[in-house]
Short mmCIF file of C-alpha atoms in Angstrom, two decimals:
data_model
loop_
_atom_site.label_atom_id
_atom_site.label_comp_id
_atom_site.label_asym_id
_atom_site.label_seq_id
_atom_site.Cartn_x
_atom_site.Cartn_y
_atom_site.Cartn_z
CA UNK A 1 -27.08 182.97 189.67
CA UNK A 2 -28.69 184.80 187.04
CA UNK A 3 -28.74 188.05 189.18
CA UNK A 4 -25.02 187.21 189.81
CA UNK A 5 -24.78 187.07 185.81
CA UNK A 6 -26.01 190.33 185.40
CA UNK A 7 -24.01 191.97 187.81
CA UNK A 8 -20.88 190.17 186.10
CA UNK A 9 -21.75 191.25 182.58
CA UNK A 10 -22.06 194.93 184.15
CA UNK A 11 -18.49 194.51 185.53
CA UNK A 12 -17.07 193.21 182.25
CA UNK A 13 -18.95 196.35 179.95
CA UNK A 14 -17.53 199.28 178.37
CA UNK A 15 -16.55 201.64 180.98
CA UNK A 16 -17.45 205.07 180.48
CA UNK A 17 -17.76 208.01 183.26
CA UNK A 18 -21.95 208.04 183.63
CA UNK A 19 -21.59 204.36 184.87
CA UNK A 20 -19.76 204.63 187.73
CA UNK A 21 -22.40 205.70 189.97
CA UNK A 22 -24.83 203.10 189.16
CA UNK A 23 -21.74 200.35 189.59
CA UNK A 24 -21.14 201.66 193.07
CA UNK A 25 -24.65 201.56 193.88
CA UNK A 26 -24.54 198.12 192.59
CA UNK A 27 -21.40 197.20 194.76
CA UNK A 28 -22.62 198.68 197.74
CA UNK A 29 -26.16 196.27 197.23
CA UNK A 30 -23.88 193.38 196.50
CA UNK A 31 -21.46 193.77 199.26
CA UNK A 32 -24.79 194.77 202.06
CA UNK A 33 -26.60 191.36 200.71
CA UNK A 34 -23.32 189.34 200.45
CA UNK A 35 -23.65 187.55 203.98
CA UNK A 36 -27.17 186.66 203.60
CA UNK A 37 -26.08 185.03 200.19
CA UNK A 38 -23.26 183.28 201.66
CA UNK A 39 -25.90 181.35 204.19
CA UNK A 40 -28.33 180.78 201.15
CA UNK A 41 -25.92 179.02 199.29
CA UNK A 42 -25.24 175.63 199.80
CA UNK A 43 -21.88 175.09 197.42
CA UNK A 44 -18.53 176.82 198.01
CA UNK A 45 -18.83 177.45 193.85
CA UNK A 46 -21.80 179.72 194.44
CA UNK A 47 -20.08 181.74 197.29
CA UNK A 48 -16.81 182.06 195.42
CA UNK A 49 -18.98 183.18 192.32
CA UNK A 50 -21.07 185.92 194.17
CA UNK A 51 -17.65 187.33 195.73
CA UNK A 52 -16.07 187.45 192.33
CA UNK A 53 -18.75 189.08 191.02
CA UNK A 54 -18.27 192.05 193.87
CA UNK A 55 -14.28 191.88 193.39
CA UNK A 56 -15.43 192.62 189.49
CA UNK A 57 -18.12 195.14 190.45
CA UNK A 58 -15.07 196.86 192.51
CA UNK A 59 -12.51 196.69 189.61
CA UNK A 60 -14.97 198.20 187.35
CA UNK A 61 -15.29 201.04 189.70
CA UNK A 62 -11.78 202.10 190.35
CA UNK A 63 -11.43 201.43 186.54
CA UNK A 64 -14.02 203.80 185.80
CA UNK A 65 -13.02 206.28 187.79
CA UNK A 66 -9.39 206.05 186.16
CA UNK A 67 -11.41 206.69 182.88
CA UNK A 68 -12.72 209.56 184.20
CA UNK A 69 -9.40 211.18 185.60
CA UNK A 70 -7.94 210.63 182.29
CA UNK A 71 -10.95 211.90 180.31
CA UNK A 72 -10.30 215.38 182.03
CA UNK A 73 -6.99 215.25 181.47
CA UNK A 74 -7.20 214.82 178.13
CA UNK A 75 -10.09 216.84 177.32
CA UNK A 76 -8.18 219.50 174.65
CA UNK A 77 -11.17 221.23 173.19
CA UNK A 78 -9.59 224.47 171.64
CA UNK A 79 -12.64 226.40 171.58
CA UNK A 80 -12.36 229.54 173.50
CA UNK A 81 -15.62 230.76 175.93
CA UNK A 82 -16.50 233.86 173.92
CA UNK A 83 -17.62 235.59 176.81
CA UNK A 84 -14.99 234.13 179.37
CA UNK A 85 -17.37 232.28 181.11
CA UNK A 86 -16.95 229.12 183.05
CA UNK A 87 -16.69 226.35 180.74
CA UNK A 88 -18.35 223.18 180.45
CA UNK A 89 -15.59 221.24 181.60
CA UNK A 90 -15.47 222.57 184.84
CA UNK A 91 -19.07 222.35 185.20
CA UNK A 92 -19.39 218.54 184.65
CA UNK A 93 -15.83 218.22 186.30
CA UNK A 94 -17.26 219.64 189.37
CA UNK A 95 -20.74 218.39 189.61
CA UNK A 96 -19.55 214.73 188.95
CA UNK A 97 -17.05 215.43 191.59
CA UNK A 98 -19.95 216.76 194.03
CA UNK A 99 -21.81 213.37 193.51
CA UNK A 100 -18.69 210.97 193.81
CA UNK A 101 -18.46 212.61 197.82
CA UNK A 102 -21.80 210.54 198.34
CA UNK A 103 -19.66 207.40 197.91
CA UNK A 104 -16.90 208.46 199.94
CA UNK A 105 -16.87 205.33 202.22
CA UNK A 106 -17.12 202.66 199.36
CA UNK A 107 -14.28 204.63 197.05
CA UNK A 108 -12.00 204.90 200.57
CA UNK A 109 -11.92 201.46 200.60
CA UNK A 110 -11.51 200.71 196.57
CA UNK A 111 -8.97 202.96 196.39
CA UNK A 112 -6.94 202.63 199.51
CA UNK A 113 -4.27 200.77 197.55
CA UNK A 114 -4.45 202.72 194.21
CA UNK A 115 -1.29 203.89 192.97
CA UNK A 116 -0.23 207.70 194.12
CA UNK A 117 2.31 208.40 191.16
CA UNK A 118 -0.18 211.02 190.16
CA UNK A 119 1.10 213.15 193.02
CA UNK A 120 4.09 215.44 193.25
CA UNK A 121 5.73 216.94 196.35
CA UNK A 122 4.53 220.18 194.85
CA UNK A 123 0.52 218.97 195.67
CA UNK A 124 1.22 219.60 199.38
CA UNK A 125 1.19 223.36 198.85
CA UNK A 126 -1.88 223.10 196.86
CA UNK A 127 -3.27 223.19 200.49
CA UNK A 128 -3.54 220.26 201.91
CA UNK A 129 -1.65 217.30 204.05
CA UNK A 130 -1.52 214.35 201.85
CA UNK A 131 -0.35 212.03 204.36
CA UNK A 132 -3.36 213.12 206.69
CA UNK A 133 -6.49 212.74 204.33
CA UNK A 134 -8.30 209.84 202.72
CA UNK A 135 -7.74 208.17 199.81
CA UNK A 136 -10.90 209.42 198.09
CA UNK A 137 -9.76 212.86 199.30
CA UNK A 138 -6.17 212.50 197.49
CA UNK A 139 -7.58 211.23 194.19
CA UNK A 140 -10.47 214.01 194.05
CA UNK A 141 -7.50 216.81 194.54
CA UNK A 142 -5.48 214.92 191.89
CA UNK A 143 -8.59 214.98 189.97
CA UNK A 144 -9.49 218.92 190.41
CA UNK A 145 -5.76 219.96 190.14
CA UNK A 146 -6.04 218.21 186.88
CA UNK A 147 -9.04 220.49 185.89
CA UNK A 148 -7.31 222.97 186.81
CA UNK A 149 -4.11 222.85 184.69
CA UNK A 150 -6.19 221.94 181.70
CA UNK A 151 -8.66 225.42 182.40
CA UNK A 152 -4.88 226.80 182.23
CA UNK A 153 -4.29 225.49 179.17
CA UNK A 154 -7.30 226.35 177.65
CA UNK A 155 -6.85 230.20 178.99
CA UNK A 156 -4.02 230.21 176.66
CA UNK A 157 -6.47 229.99 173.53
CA UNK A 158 -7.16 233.83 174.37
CA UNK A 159 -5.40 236.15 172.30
CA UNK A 160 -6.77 238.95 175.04
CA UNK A 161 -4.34 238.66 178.02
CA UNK A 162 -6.86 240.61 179.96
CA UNK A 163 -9.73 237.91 178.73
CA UNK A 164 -8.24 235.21 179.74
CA UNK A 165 -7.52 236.39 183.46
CA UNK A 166 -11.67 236.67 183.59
CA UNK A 167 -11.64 233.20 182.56
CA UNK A 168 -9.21 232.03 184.91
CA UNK A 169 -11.14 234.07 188.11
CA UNK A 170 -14.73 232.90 186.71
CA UNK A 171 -13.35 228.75 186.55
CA UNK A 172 -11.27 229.13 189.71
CA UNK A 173 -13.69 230.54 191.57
CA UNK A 174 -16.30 228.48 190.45
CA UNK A 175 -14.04 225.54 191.63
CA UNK A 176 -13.79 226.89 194.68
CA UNK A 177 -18.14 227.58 195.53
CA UNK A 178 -18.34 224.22 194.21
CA UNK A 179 -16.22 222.64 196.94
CA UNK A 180 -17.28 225.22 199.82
CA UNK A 181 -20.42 224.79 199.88
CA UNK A 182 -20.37 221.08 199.59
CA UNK A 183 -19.30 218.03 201.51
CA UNK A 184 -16.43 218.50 199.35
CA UNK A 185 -15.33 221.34 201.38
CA UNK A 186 -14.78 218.34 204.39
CA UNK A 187 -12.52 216.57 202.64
CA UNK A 188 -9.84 219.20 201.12
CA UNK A 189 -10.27 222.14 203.72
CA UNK A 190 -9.72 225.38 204.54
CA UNK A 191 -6.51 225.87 203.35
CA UNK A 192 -7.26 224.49 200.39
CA UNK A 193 -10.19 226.94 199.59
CA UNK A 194 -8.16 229.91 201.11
CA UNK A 195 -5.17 229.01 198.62
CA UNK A 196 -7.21 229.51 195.31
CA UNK A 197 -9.38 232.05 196.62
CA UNK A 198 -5.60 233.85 196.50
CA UNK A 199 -5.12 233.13 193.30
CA UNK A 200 -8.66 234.68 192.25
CA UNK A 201 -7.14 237.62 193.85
CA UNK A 202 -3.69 237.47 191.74
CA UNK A 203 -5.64 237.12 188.52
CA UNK A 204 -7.63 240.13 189.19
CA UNK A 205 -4.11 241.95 189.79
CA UNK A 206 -2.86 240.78 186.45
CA UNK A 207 -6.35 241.86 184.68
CA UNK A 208 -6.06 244.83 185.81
CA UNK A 209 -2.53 245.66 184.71
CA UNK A 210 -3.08 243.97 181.64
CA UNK A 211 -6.56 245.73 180.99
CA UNK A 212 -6.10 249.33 182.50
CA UNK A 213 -2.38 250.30 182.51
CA UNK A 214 -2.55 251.86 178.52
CA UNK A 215 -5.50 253.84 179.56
CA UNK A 216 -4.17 255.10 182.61
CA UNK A 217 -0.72 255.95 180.87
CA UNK A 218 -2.62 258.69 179.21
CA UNK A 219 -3.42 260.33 182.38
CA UNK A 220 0.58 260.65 183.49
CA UNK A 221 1.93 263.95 183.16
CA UNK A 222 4.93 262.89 181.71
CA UNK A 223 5.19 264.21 177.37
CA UNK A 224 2.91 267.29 177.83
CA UNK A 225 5.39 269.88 178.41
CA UNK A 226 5.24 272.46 181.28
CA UNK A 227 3.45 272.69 184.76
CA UNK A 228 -0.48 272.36 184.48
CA UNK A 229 -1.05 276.09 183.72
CA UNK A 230 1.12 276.56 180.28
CA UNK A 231 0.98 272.80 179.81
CA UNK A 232 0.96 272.28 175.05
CA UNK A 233 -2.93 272.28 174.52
CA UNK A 234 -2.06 270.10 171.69
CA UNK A 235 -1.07 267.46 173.70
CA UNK A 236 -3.26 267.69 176.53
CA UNK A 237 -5.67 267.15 173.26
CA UNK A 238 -3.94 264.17 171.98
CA UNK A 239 -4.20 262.60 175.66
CA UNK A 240 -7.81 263.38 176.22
CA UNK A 241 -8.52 261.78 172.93
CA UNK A 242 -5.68 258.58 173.76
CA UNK A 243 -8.22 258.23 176.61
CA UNK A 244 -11.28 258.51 175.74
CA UNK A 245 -10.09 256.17 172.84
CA UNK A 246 -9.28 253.23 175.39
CA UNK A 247 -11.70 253.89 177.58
CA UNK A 248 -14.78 253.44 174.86
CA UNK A 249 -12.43 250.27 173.19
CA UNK A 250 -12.52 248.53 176.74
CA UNK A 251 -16.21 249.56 177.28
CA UNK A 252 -17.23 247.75 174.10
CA UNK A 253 -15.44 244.73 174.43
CA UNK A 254 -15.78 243.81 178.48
CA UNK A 255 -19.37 244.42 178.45
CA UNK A 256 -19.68 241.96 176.48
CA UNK A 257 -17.88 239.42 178.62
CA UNK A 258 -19.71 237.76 181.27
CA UNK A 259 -18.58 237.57 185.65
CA UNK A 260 -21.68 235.39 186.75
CA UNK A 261 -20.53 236.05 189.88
CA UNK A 262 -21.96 239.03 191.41
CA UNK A 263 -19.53 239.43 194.65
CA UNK A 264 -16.20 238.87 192.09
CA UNK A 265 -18.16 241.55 189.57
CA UNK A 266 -18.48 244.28 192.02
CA UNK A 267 -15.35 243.67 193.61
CA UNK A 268 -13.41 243.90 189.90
CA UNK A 269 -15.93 247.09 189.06
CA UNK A 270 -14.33 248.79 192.66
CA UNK A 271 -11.08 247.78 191.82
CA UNK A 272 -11.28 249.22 188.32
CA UNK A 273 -12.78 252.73 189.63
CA UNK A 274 -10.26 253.05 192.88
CA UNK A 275 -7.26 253.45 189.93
CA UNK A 276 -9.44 254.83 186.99
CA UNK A 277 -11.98 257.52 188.40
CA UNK A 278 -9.01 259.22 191.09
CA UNK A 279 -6.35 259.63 188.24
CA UNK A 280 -8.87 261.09 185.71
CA UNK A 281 -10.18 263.27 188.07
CA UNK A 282 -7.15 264.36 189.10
CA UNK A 283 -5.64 264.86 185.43
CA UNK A 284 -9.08 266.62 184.65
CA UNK A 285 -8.30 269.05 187.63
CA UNK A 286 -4.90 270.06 187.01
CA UNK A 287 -5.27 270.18 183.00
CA UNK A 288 -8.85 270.12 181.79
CA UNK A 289 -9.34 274.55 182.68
CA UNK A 290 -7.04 274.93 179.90
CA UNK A 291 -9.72 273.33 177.38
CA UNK A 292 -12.70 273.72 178.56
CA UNK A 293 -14.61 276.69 177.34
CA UNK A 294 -12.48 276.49 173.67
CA UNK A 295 -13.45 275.45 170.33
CA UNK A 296 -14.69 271.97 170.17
CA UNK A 297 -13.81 271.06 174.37
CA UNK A 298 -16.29 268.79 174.24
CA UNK A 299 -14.65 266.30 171.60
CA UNK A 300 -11.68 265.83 173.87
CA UNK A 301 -12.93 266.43 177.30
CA UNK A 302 -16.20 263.82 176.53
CA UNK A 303 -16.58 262.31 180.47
CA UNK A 304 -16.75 263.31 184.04
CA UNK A 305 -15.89 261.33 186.19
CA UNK A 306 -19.34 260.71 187.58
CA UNK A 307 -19.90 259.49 183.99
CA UNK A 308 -17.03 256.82 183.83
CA UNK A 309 -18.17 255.64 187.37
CA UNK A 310 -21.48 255.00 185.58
CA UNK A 311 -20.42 253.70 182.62
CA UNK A 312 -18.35 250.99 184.70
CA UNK A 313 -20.74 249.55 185.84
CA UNK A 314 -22.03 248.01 182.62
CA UNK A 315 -19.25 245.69 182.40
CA UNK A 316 -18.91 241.97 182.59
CA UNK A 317 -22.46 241.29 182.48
CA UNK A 318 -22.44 239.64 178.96
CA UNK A 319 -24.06 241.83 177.17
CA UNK A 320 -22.40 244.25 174.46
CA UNK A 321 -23.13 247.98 174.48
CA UNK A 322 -22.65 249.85 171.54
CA UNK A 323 -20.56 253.19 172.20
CA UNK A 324 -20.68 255.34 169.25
CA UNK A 325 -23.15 257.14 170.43
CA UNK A 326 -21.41 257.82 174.01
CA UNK A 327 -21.27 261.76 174.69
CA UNK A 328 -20.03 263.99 177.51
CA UNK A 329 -23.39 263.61 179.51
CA UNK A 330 -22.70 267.12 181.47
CA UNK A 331 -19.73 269.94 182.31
#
């Protein structure tokens, strides 16, 4: 009876998100022992006490867990990531999430008759079949679908369109190792993964529009007058410097944010240099003859293209460079 006590006076504590792992563990021990108990007891008032002890134990749980959902929801810290990085929401969101799959079985059962209102006929093209998964499986998407409109939300907070598209891609994608490579990645499925790994992909698109189409404005031969041989030097000038202007303002603010993933860094460095390096080297080629070799080419005319490709690489690995010092590195 005492060890009954304890387990009640567990049940009846203040619930908060850490606990629900050891009151599983203490369900699961209660409900493995419970027929053992039943034969050791020789009064109906001891059984009914040791299974209303486990009905407790299993309405602490679910309420836990409700605790928990509504935690993340309403989580609305309006501090930015300075470098875009994942933030720690998502990080104990996730890894919580991870550990909660080890109870699958015991949270299938407490929460086969939990309340779906949470759900919207929109969830089903989130990627996955609601009527065809488990319980534990419906709440957990609820839960991370949850995450992920408040990781929206908190994108917002950048004034930097082009920032907060990193910090959508870094979270998102984050989400998404977390569940792949995890028993997680059982319960929601393919689809599911393959849907956000799209959106990664979209909020690459918008970076780069967001990030890259001023810069590569200056490159368009529209405003400098004439075909490429009697083209106004003056504003073949003024575009060289427009450039190299947004080009060294870009360079010294996105090295200093951070991709920790190396596959999605490469792939937004190739994406970046497939529109960049082709339409410099291009504008170079049918305008830059008519500087070169005047006074003071090398103030407007400061990059190859060799040099930008170089110079690309530096970004998104957290760490600012300083440019001032940047210089056409060869003609």
């Amino acid at each position: 009876m005492q060890l009954l006590n304890f387990g009640e006076a567990v049940a009846i504590g203040r619930r908060s998100p850490e606990k629900l792992f050891r009151i599983l563990d203490m369900y699961d021990a209660l409900d493995d022992v419970l027929p053992d108990l039943e034969i050791m007891m020789t009064d109906e008032f001891g059984v009914c006490e040791a299974r209303g002890v486990l009905g407790a134990l299993g309405d602490a749980a679910r309420g836990t867990f409700c605790e928990f959902e509504n935690a993340v929801q309403n989580e609305a810290s309006r501090k930015p990531m300075l470098s875009g990085e994942i933030h720690p929401l998502a990080r104990y969101v996730m890894n919580y999430v991870r550990l909660l799959v080890d109870y699958s079985k015991t949270l299938n059962f407490l929460l086969e008759d939990a309340d779906d209102d949470g759900f919207t006929n929109d969830d089903a093209e989130n990627g996955l079949e609601l009527e065809n998964v488990s319980p534990i499986a419906r709440r957990l998407l609820l839960l991370i679908t949850t995450l992920e409109s408040n990781l929206d939300e908190k994108s917002k907070l950048y004034e930097d369109g082009a920032m907060r598209y990193i910090f959508l891609m870094n979270n998102i994608l984050y989400i998404v190792q977390k569940v792949k490579d995890s028993e997680l990645g059982k319960l929601l499925g393919d689809r599911w993964v393959r849907k956000r790994r799209g959106q990664v992909r979209q909020y690459a698109t918008s970076y780069l529009r967001a990030s890259w189409s001023k810069t590569l404005s200056c490159l368009k031969d529209e405003g400098i007058g004439g075909s490429s041989s009697n083209a106004s030097k003056v504003a073949l000038k003024e575009r060289f410097k427009s450039f190299n202007a947004c080009f060294e303002d870009i360079y010294r603010i996105q090295t200093a944010w951070k991709v920790p993933d190396s596959q999605l860094r490469e792939e937004l460095r190739i994406s970046i240099s497939e529109k960049v390096i082709p339409a410099y080297r291009s504008f170079m080629g049918r305008f830059g003859s008519q500087l070169e070799g005047g006074r003071h080419a090398g103030k407007y005319i400061k990059y190859t293209p060799d040099d930008l490709e170089n110079y690309l690489l530096d970004l998104f690995e957290g760490t600012p460079c300083v440019i001032h010092h940047l210089r056409r590195k060869s003609t």
